[in-house]
mmCIF file of C-alpha atoms in Angstrom:
data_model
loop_
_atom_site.group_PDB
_atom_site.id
_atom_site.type_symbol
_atom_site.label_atom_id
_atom_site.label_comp_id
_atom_site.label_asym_id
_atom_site.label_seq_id
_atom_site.Cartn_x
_atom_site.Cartn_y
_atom_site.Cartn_z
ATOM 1 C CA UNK V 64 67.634 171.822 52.810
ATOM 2 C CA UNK V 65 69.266 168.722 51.473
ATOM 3 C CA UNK V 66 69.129 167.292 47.881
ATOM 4 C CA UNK V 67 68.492 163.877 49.119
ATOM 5 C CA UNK V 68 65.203 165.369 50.675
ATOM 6 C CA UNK V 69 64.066 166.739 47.587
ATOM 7 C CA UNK V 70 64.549 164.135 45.696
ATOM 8 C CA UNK V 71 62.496 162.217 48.280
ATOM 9 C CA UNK V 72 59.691 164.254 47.026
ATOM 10 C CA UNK V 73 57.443 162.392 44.667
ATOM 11 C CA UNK V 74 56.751 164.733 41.595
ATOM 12 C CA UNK V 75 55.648 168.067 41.447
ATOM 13 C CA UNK V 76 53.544 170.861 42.841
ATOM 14 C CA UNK V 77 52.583 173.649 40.395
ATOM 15 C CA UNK V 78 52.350 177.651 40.382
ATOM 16 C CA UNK V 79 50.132 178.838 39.079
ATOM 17 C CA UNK V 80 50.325 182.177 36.726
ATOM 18 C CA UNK V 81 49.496 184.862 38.656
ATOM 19 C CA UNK V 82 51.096 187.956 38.444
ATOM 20 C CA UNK V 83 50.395 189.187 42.168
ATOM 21 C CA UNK V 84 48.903 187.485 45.035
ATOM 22 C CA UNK V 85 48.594 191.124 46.738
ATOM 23 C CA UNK V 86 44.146 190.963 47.792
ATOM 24 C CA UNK V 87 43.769 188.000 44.910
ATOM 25 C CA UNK V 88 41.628 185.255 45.851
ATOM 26 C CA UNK V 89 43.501 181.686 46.695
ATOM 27 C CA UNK V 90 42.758 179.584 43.767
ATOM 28 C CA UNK V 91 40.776 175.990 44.666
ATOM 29 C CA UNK V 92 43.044 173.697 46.012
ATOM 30 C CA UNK V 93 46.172 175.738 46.298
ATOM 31 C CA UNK V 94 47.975 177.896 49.043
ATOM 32 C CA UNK V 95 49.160 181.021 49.563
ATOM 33 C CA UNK V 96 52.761 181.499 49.790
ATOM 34 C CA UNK V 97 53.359 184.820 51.200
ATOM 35 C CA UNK V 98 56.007 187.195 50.391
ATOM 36 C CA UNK V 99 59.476 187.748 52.731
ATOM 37 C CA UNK V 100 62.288 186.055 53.345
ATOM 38 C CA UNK V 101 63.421 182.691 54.132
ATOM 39 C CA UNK V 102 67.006 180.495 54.945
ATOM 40 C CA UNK V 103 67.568 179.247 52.187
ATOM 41 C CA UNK V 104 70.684 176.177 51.725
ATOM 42 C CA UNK V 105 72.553 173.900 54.168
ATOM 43 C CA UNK V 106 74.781 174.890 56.928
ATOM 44 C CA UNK V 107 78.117 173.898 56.629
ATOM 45 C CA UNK V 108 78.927 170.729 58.017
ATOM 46 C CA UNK V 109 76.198 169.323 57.480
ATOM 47 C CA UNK V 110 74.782 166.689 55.327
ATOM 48 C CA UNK V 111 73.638 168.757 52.176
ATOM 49 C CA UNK V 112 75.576 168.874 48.848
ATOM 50 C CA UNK V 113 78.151 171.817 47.991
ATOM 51 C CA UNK V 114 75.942 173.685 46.105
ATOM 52 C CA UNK V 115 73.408 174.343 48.825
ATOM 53 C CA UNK V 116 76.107 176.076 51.174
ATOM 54 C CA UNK V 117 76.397 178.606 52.107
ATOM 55 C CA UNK V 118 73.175 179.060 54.037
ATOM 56 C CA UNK V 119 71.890 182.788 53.016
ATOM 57 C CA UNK V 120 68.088 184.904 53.462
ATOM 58 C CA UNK V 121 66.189 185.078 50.227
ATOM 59 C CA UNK V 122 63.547 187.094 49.858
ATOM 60 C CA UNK V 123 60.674 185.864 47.740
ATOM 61 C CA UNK V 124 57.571 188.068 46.385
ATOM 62 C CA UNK V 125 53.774 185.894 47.520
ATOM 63 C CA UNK V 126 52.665 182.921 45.495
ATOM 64 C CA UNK V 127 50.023 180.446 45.224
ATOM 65 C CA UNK V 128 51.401 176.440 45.200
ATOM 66 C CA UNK V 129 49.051 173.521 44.633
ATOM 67 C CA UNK V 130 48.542 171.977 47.382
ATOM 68 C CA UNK V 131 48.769 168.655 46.814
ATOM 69 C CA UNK V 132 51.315 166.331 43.976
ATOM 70 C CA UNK V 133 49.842 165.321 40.746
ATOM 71 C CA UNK V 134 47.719 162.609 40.908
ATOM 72 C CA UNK V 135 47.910 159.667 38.212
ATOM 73 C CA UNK V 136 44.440 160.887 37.086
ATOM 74 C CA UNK V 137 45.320 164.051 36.480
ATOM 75 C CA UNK V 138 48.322 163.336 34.443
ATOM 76 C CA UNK V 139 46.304 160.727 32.560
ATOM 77 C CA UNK V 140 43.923 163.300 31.341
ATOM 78 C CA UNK V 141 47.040 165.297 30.211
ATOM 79 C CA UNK V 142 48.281 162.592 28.604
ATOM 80 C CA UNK V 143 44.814 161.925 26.510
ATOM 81 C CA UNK V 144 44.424 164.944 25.815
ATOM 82 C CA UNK V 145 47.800 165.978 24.496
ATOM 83 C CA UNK V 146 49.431 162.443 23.004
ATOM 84 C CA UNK V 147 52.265 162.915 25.953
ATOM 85 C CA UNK V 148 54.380 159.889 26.623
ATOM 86 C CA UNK V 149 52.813 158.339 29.909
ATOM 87 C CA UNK V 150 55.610 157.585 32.696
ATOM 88 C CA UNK V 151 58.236 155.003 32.274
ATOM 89 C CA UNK V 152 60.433 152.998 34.352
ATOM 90 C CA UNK V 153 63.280 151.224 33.453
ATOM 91 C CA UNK V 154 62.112 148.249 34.984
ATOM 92 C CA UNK V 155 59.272 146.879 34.157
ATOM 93 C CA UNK V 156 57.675 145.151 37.841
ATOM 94 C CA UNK V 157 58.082 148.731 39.052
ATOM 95 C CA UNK V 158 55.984 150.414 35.950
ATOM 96 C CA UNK V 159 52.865 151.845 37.679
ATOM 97 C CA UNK V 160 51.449 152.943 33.742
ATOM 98 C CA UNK V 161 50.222 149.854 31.081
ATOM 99 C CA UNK V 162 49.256 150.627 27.502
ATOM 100 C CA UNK V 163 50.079 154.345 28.071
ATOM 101 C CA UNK V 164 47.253 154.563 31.115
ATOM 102 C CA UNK V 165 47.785 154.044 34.635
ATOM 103 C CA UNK V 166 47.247 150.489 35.994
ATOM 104 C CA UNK V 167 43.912 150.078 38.330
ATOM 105 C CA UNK V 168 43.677 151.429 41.956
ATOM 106 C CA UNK V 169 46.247 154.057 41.577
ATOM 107 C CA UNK V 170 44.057 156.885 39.897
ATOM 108 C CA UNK V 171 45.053 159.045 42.910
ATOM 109 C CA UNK V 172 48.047 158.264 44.322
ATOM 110 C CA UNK V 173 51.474 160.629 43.385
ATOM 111 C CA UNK V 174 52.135 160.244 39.616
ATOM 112 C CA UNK V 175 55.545 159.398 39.361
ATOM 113 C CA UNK V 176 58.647 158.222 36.865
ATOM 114 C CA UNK V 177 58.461 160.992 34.999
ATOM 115 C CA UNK V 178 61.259 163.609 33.984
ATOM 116 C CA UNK V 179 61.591 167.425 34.610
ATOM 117 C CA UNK V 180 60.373 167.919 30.880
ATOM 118 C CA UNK V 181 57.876 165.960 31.566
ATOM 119 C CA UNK V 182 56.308 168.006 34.846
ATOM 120 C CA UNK V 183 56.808 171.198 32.968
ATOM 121 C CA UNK V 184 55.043 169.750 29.599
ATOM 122 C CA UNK V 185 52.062 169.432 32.077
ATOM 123 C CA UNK V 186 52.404 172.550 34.566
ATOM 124 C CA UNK V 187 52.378 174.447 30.853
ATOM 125 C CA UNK V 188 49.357 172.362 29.896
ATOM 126 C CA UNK V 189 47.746 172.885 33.083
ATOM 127 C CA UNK V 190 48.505 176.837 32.879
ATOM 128 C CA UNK V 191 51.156 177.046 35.511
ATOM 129 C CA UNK V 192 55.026 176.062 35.788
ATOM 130 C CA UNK V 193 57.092 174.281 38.010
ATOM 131 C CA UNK V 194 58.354 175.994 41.110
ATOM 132 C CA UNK V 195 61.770 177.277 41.191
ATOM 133 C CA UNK V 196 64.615 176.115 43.939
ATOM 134 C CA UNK V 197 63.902 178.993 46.384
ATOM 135 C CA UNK V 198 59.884 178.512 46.189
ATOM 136 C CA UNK V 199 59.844 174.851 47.174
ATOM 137 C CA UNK V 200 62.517 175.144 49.454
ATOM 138 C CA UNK V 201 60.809 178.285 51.376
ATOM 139 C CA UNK V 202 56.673 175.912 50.746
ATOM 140 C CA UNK V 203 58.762 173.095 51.897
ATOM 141 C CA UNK V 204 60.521 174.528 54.991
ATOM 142 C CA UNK V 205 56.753 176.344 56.376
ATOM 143 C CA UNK V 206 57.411 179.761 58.802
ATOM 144 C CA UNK V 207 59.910 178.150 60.907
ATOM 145 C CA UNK V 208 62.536 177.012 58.432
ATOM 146 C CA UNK V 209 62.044 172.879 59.306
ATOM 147 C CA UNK V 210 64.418 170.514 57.581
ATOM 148 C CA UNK V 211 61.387 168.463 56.478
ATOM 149 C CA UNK V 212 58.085 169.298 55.894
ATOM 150 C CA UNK V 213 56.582 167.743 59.080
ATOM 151 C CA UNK V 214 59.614 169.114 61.714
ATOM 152 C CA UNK V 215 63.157 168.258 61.767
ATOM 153 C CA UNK V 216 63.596 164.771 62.466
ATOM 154 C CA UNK V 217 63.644 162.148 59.616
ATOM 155 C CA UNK V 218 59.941 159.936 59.732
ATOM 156 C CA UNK V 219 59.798 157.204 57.149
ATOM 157 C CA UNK V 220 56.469 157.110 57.409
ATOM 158 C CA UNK V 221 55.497 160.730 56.811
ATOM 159 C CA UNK V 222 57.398 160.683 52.807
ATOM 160 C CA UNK V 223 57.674 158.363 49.578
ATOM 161 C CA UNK V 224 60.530 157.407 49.856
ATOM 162 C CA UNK V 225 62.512 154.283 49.679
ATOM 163 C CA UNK V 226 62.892 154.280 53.674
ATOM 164 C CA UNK V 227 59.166 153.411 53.911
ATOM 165 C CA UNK V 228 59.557 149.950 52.032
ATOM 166 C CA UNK V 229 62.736 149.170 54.528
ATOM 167 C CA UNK V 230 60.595 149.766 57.297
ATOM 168 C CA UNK V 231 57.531 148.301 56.874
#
């Protein structure tokens, strides 16, 4: 699975703190990763960076994954509650956050602009943690080890991404 795909992704999904998934029940609004082994990396020759070759089986124990990203809400209420610095962007028409809340109409939408210390500052907050390489990659890819989460062909208008802007 390409870099360039997961840094299409918009921010973060959680994990949550469980030490086994064996007969526990799925939390609210997460899903059940199961245990066993995935492909894991890019083939060589194709598009993804060195450091995903070569392509190789890793076996994973179950986990549960929120099922949806962060929403602006969400990380608001972390913010208020904890005096976090709310997102930034360098440039200020692209800032979706004013006076350290998010601006109107975008309560639930993807929080983004912020930093890896800033998603684990909030997974810790929230009582989970960030997902390691191999669990995205293996949530990401589903049973039958997809390139992207919907199949393997590229659709602008299935990710956030910058494509979606070009091609609207």
């Amino acid at each position: 699975m390409t870099r360039a795909f997961l840094s299409w992704c918009v921010f973060f999904l959680a994990i949550s703190h469980h030490p086994s998934v064996t007969g526990a029940e799925i939390p609210t609004d997460m899903a059940l990763i199961p245990p066993g082994e995935f492909t894991m990396g890019s083939p060589e020759g194709s598009d993804g960076f060195p450091d995903e070759r070569p392509e190789r089986r890793v076996f994973l124990s179950g986990y549960f994954l929120d099922r949806f990203e962060v929403t602006n809400h969400a990380y608001d209420t972390f913010v208020q509650a904890t005096g976090h610095r709310s997102p930034v962007n360098a440039s200020q028409t692209a800032t979706l956050w004013r006076n350290n809340r998010p601006i109107p109409d975008i309560e639930h939408h993807p929080v983004v602009n912020v930093s890896w210390e800033d998603a684990a500052a909030y997974c810790r907050w929230a009582g989970k943690r960030l997902p390691t390489e191999a669990e995205w990659e293996k949530a990401a890819r589903g049973i039958d080890s997809r390139r992207y989460p919907w199949g393997n062909d590229w659709d602008f208008s299935r990710a956030n991404s910058a494509s979606v802007v070009n091609h609207k």
